[in-house]
Amino acid sequence: MKIMVTGGAGFIGSRLCRRLVLEGYDVVSLDDYSTGSEAHHVPGVVYRRGHTMEIASVVPETPDVIFHLAAVVSAQAEADYDLGRRVNLRGTDAVIEALVFGLMAFDRLLVLAPLIGVAGVQCVAHPFKDLVVKVQP
């Protein structure tokens, strides 16, 4: 199974990447490195540099699952509203659009770590069943 982690070069994303690789998954990371670091790279992970708003053009892989962790944390988003809006809202919107409108050939399973209660998604049975939502086109 191929899994994508947005924000995979960040503190939490890199740890998730490490765990997924140890579990035997093929892992791809998308990160713009605004807060992530190459020092967090995990052997065995394929890294793609870019913003989540560019996901459909930057990532050629077709993952089965996306862990969408790329975000500007609250203090930084509050200090720079435009940055927070661009990354947290428009970036997440681009990931969802890539799934819903078929811009990428995903199995349409998406993990929205901070947004698990988003309206319009339905929980499904899956190895990540407590975290995974299925986007309904």
PDB file of C-alpha atoms in Angstrom:
ATOM      1  CA  MET A   1       0.000   0.000   0.000  1.00  0.00           C
ATOM      2  CA  LYS A   2       1.318   3.448  -0.932  1.00  0.00           C
ATOM      3  CA  ILE A   3       0.735   6.228   1.595  1.00  0.00           C
ATOM      4  CA  MET A   4       1.303   9.964   1.207  1.00  0.00           C
ATOM      5  CA  VAL A   5       2.080  12.212   4.162  1.00  0.00           C
ATOM      6  CA  THR A   6       1.722  15.943   3.566  1.00  0.00           C
ATOM      7  CA  GLY A   7       4.036  17.757   5.943  1.00  0.00           C
ATOM      8  CA  GLY A   8       6.218  14.652   6.050  1.00  0.00           C
ATOM      9  CA  ALA A   9       9.404  16.623   6.721  1.00  0.00           C
ATOM     10  CA  GLY A  10       7.931  18.205   9.830  1.00  0.00           C
ATOM     11  CA  PHE A  11       8.188  17.081  13.435  1.00  0.00           C
ATOM     12  CA  ILE A  12       5.028  14.953  13.557  1.00  0.00           C
ATOM     13  CA  GLY A  13       4.971  14.034   9.860  1.00  0.00           C
ATOM     14  CA  SER A  14       8.500  12.612   9.947  1.00  0.00           C
ATOM     15  CA  ARG A  15       7.618  10.412  12.899  1.00  0.00           C
ATOM     16  CA  LEU A  16       4.539   9.143  11.094  1.00  0.00           C
ATOM     17  CA  CYS A  17       6.681   8.462   7.991  1.00  0.00           C
ATOM     18  CA  ARG A  18       9.166   6.508  10.099  1.00  0.00           C
ATOM     19  CA  ARG A  19       6.410   4.380  11.631  1.00  0.00           C
ATOM     20  CA  LEU A  20       4.771   3.711   8.262  1.00  0.00           C
ATOM     21  CA  VAL A  21       8.095   2.634   6.718  1.00  0.00           C
ATOM     22  CA  LEU A  22       8.728   0.332   9.690  1.00  0.00           C
ATOM     23  CA  GLU A  23       5.254  -1.166   9.127  1.00  0.00           C
ATOM     24  CA  GLY A  24       6.242  -1.947   5.533  1.00  0.00           C
ATOM     25  CA  TYR A  25       4.299   0.736   3.646  1.00  0.00           C
ATOM     26  CA  ASP A  26       5.575   2.632   0.612  1.00  0.00           C
ATOM     27  CA  VAL A  27       5.638   6.269   1.750  1.00  0.00           C
ATOM     28  CA  VAL A  28       5.686   9.512  -0.225  1.00  0.00           C
ATOM     29  CA  SER A  29       5.991  12.896   1.487  1.00  0.00           C
ATOM     30  CA  LEU A  30       4.880  16.282   0.158  1.00  0.00           C
ATOM     31  CA  ASP A  31       6.380  19.232   2.018  1.00  0.00           C
ATOM     32  CA  ASP A  32       7.173  22.837   1.136  1.00  0.00           C
ATOM     33  CA  TYR A  33       9.870  22.954   3.846  1.00  0.00           C
ATOM     34  CA  SER A  34       8.570  26.206   5.297  1.00  0.00           C
ATOM     35  CA  THR A  35       8.834  24.599   8.730  1.00  0.00           C
ATOM     36  CA  GLY A  36       9.920  21.059   7.801  1.00  0.00           C
ATOM     37  CA  SER A  37      13.559  20.111   7.421  1.00  0.00           C
ATOM     38  CA  GLU A  38      15.651  17.727   5.370  1.00  0.00           C
ATOM     39  CA  ALA A  39      17.190  16.762   8.716  1.00  0.00           C
ATOM     40  CA  HIS A  40      13.879  14.972   9.424  1.00  0.00           C
ATOM     41  CA  HIS A  41      14.085  12.826   6.284  1.00  0.00           C
ATOM     42  CA  VAL A  42      13.504   9.129   6.844  1.00  0.00           C
ATOM     43  CA  PRO A  43      15.326   6.514   4.744  1.00  0.00           C
ATOM     44  CA  GLY A  44      12.900   4.757   2.424  1.00  0.00           C
ATOM     45  CA  VAL A  45      10.538   7.721   2.026  1.00  0.00           C
ATOM     46  CA  VAL A  46      10.209   9.438  -1.358  1.00  0.00           C
ATOM     47  CA  TYR A  47      10.179  13.209  -0.809  1.00  0.00           C
ATOM     48  CA  ARG A  48       8.394  15.681  -3.101  1.00  0.00           C
ATOM     49  CA  ARG A  49       9.015  19.404  -2.606  1.00  0.00           C
ATOM     50  CA  GLY A  50       5.958  21.588  -3.066  1.00  0.00           C
ATOM     51  CA  HIS A  51       2.908  23.166  -1.493  1.00  0.00           C
ATOM     52  CA  THR A  52      -0.306  21.237  -0.970  1.00  0.00           C
ATOM     53  CA  MET A  53      -1.967  23.664  -3.402  1.00  0.00           C
ATOM     54  CA  GLU A  54       0.273  22.093  -6.075  1.00  0.00           C
ATOM     55  CA  ILE A  55      -0.410  18.484  -5.102  1.00  0.00           C
ATOM     56  CA  ALA A  56      -1.927  17.428  -8.420  1.00  0.00           C
ATOM     57  CA  SER A  57       1.056  18.692 -10.420  1.00  0.00           C
ATOM     58  CA  VAL A  58       3.924  17.932  -8.012  1.00  0.00           C
ATOM     59  CA  VAL A  59       3.124  14.359  -6.971  1.00  0.00           C
ATOM     60  CA  PRO A  60       3.131  11.745  -9.757  1.00  0.00           C
ATOM     61  CA  GLU A  61       2.526   8.825  -7.370  1.00  0.00           C
ATOM     62  CA  THR A  62      -0.959   7.437  -6.800  1.00  0.00           C
ATOM     63  CA  PRO A  63      -1.216   6.723  -3.071  1.00  0.00           C
ATOM     64  CA  ASP A  64      -4.001   4.688  -1.541  1.00  0.00           C
ATOM     65  CA  VAL A  65      -4.154   6.855   1.577  1.00  0.00           C
ATOM     66  CA  ILE A  66      -3.209  10.446   2.383  1.00  0.00           C
ATOM     67  CA  PHE A  67      -2.322  11.631   5.872  1.00  0.00           C
ATOM     68  CA  HIS A  68      -2.812  15.377   5.498  1.00  0.00           C
ATOM     69  CA  LEU A  69      -0.667  16.932   8.237  1.00  0.00           C
ATOM     70  CA  ALA A  70       0.682  20.005   6.412  1.00  0.00           C
ATOM     71  CA  ALA A  71      -0.427  23.050   8.384  1.00  0.00           C
ATOM     72  CA  VAL A  72       0.636  26.295   9.932  1.00  0.00           C
ATOM     73  CA  VAL A  73       0.257  25.878  13.696  1.00  0.00           C
ATOM     74  CA  SER A  74      -2.059  28.151  15.636  1.00  0.00           C
ATOM     75  CA  ALA A  75       0.375  30.775  16.981  1.00  0.00           C
ATOM     76  CA  GLN A  76       1.986  31.271  13.585  1.00  0.00           C
ATOM     77  CA  ALA A  77      -1.398  31.278  11.813  1.00  0.00           C
ATOM     78  CA  GLU A  78      -2.710  33.867  14.258  1.00  0.00           C
ATOM     79  CA  ALA A  79       0.354  36.058  13.760  1.00  0.00           C
ATOM     80  CA  ASP A  80       0.121  35.812   9.948  1.00  0.00           C
ATOM     81  CA  TYR A  81      -3.524  35.381   8.978  1.00  0.00           C
ATOM     82  CA  ASP A  82      -2.842  35.304   5.222  1.00  0.00           C
ATOM     83  CA  LEU A  83      -0.254  32.549   5.616  1.00  0.00           C
ATOM     84  CA  GLY A  84      -2.568  30.495   7.823  1.00  0.00           C
ATOM     85  CA  ARG A  85      -5.440  30.893   5.383  1.00  0.00           C
ATOM     86  CA  ARG A  86      -3.283  29.971   2.379  1.00  0.00           C
ATOM     87  CA  VAL A  87      -1.756  26.866   3.929  1.00  0.00           C
ATOM     88  CA  ASN A  88      -4.490  25.613   6.243  1.00  0.00           C
ATOM     89  CA  LEU A  89      -7.585  26.392   4.182  1.00  0.00           C
ATOM     90  CA  ARG A  90      -6.556  26.627   0.551  1.00  0.00           C
ATOM     91  CA  GLY A  91      -3.960  23.859   0.890  1.00  0.00           C
ATOM     92  CA  THR A  92      -6.478  21.484   2.471  1.00  0.00           C
ATOM     93  CA  ASP A  93      -9.045  22.483  -0.144  1.00  0.00           C
ATOM     94  CA  ALA A  94      -6.575  21.581  -2.927  1.00  0.00           C
ATOM     95  CA  VAL A  95      -5.955  18.140  -1.410  1.00  0.00           C
ATOM     96  CA  ILE A  96      -9.700  17.472  -1.164  1.00  0.00           C
ATOM     97  CA  GLU A  97     -10.334  18.767  -4.700  1.00  0.00           C
ATOM     98  CA  ALA A  98      -7.604  16.482  -6.066  1.00  0.00           C
ATOM     99  CA  LEU A  99      -9.516  13.565  -4.569  1.00  0.00           C
ATOM    100  CA  VAL A 100     -13.096  14.604  -5.287  1.00  0.00           C
ATOM    101  CA  PHE A 101     -12.531  15.779  -8.851  1.00  0.00           C
ATOM    102  CA  GLY A 102     -10.177  12.964  -9.778  1.00  0.00           C
ATOM    103  CA  LEU A 103      -7.143  15.181 -10.400  1.00  0.00           C
ATOM    104  CA  MET A 104      -5.122  12.383  -8.850  1.00  0.00           C
ATOM    105  CA  ALA A 105      -5.815   8.647  -9.013  1.00  0.00           C
ATOM    106  CA  PHE A 106      -6.262   8.053  -5.293  1.00  0.00           C
ATOM    107  CA  ASP A 107      -8.387   5.399  -3.668  1.00  0.00           C
ATOM    108  CA  ARG A 108      -9.989   8.448  -2.042  1.00  0.00           C
ATOM    109  CA  LEU A 109      -9.029   7.706   1.533  1.00  0.00           C
ATOM    110  CA  LEU A 110      -7.914  10.799   3.393  1.00  0.00           C
ATOM    111  CA  VAL A 111      -6.802  11.361   6.969  1.00  0.00           C
ATOM    112  CA  LEU A 112      -7.382  14.922   8.113  1.00  0.00           C
ATOM    113  CA  ALA A 113      -5.616  14.909  11.446  1.00  0.00           C
ATOM    114  CA  PRO A 114      -6.923  18.230  12.803  1.00  0.00           C
ATOM    115  CA  LEU A 115     -10.163  18.147  10.791  1.00  0.00           C
ATOM    116  CA  ILE A 116     -11.604  14.710  11.500  1.00  0.00           C
ATOM    117  CA  GLY A 117     -15.058  16.193  12.132  1.00  0.00           C
ATOM    118  CA  VAL A 118     -15.338  17.948   8.761  1.00  0.00           C
ATOM    119  CA  ALA A 119     -18.843  17.785   7.293  1.00  0.00           C
ATOM    120  CA  GLY A 120     -19.269  15.793   4.102  1.00  0.00           C
ATOM    121  CA  VAL A 121     -16.953  12.908   4.956  1.00  0.00           C
ATOM    122  CA  GLN A 122     -17.895   9.417   5.986  1.00  0.00           C
ATOM    123  CA  CYS A 123     -15.877   7.053   8.180  1.00  0.00           C
ATOM    124  CA  VAL A 124     -14.977   3.757   6.533  1.00  0.00           C
ATOM    125  CA  ALA A 125     -13.444   0.470   7.644  1.00  0.00           C
ATOM    126  CA  HIS A 126      -9.734   0.430   6.861  1.00  0.00           C
ATOM    127  CA  PRO A 127      -6.424  -0.417   8.577  1.00  0.00           C
ATOM    128  CA  PHE A 128      -6.493   3.206   9.814  1.00  0.00           C
ATOM    129  CA  LYS A 129     -10.221   2.999  10.596  1.00  0.00           C
ATOM    130  CA  ASP A 130     -10.147   5.348  13.575  1.00  0.00           C
ATOM    131  CA  LEU A 131      -8.525   8.128  11.564  1.00  0.00           C
ATOM    132  CA  VAL A 132      -9.613   7.600   7.984  1.00  0.00           C
ATOM    133  CA  VAL A 133     -12.447   9.327   6.200  1.00  0.00           C
ATOM    134  CA  LYS A 134     -13.757   8.634   2.728  1.00  0.00           C
ATOM    135  CA  VAL A 135     -14.363  11.648   0.545  1.00  0.00           C
ATOM    136  CA  GLN A 136     -17.677  11.326  -1.250  1.00  0.00           C
ATOM    137  CA  PRO A 137     -17.605  12.891  -4.749  1.00  0.00           C
TER     138      PRO A 137
END
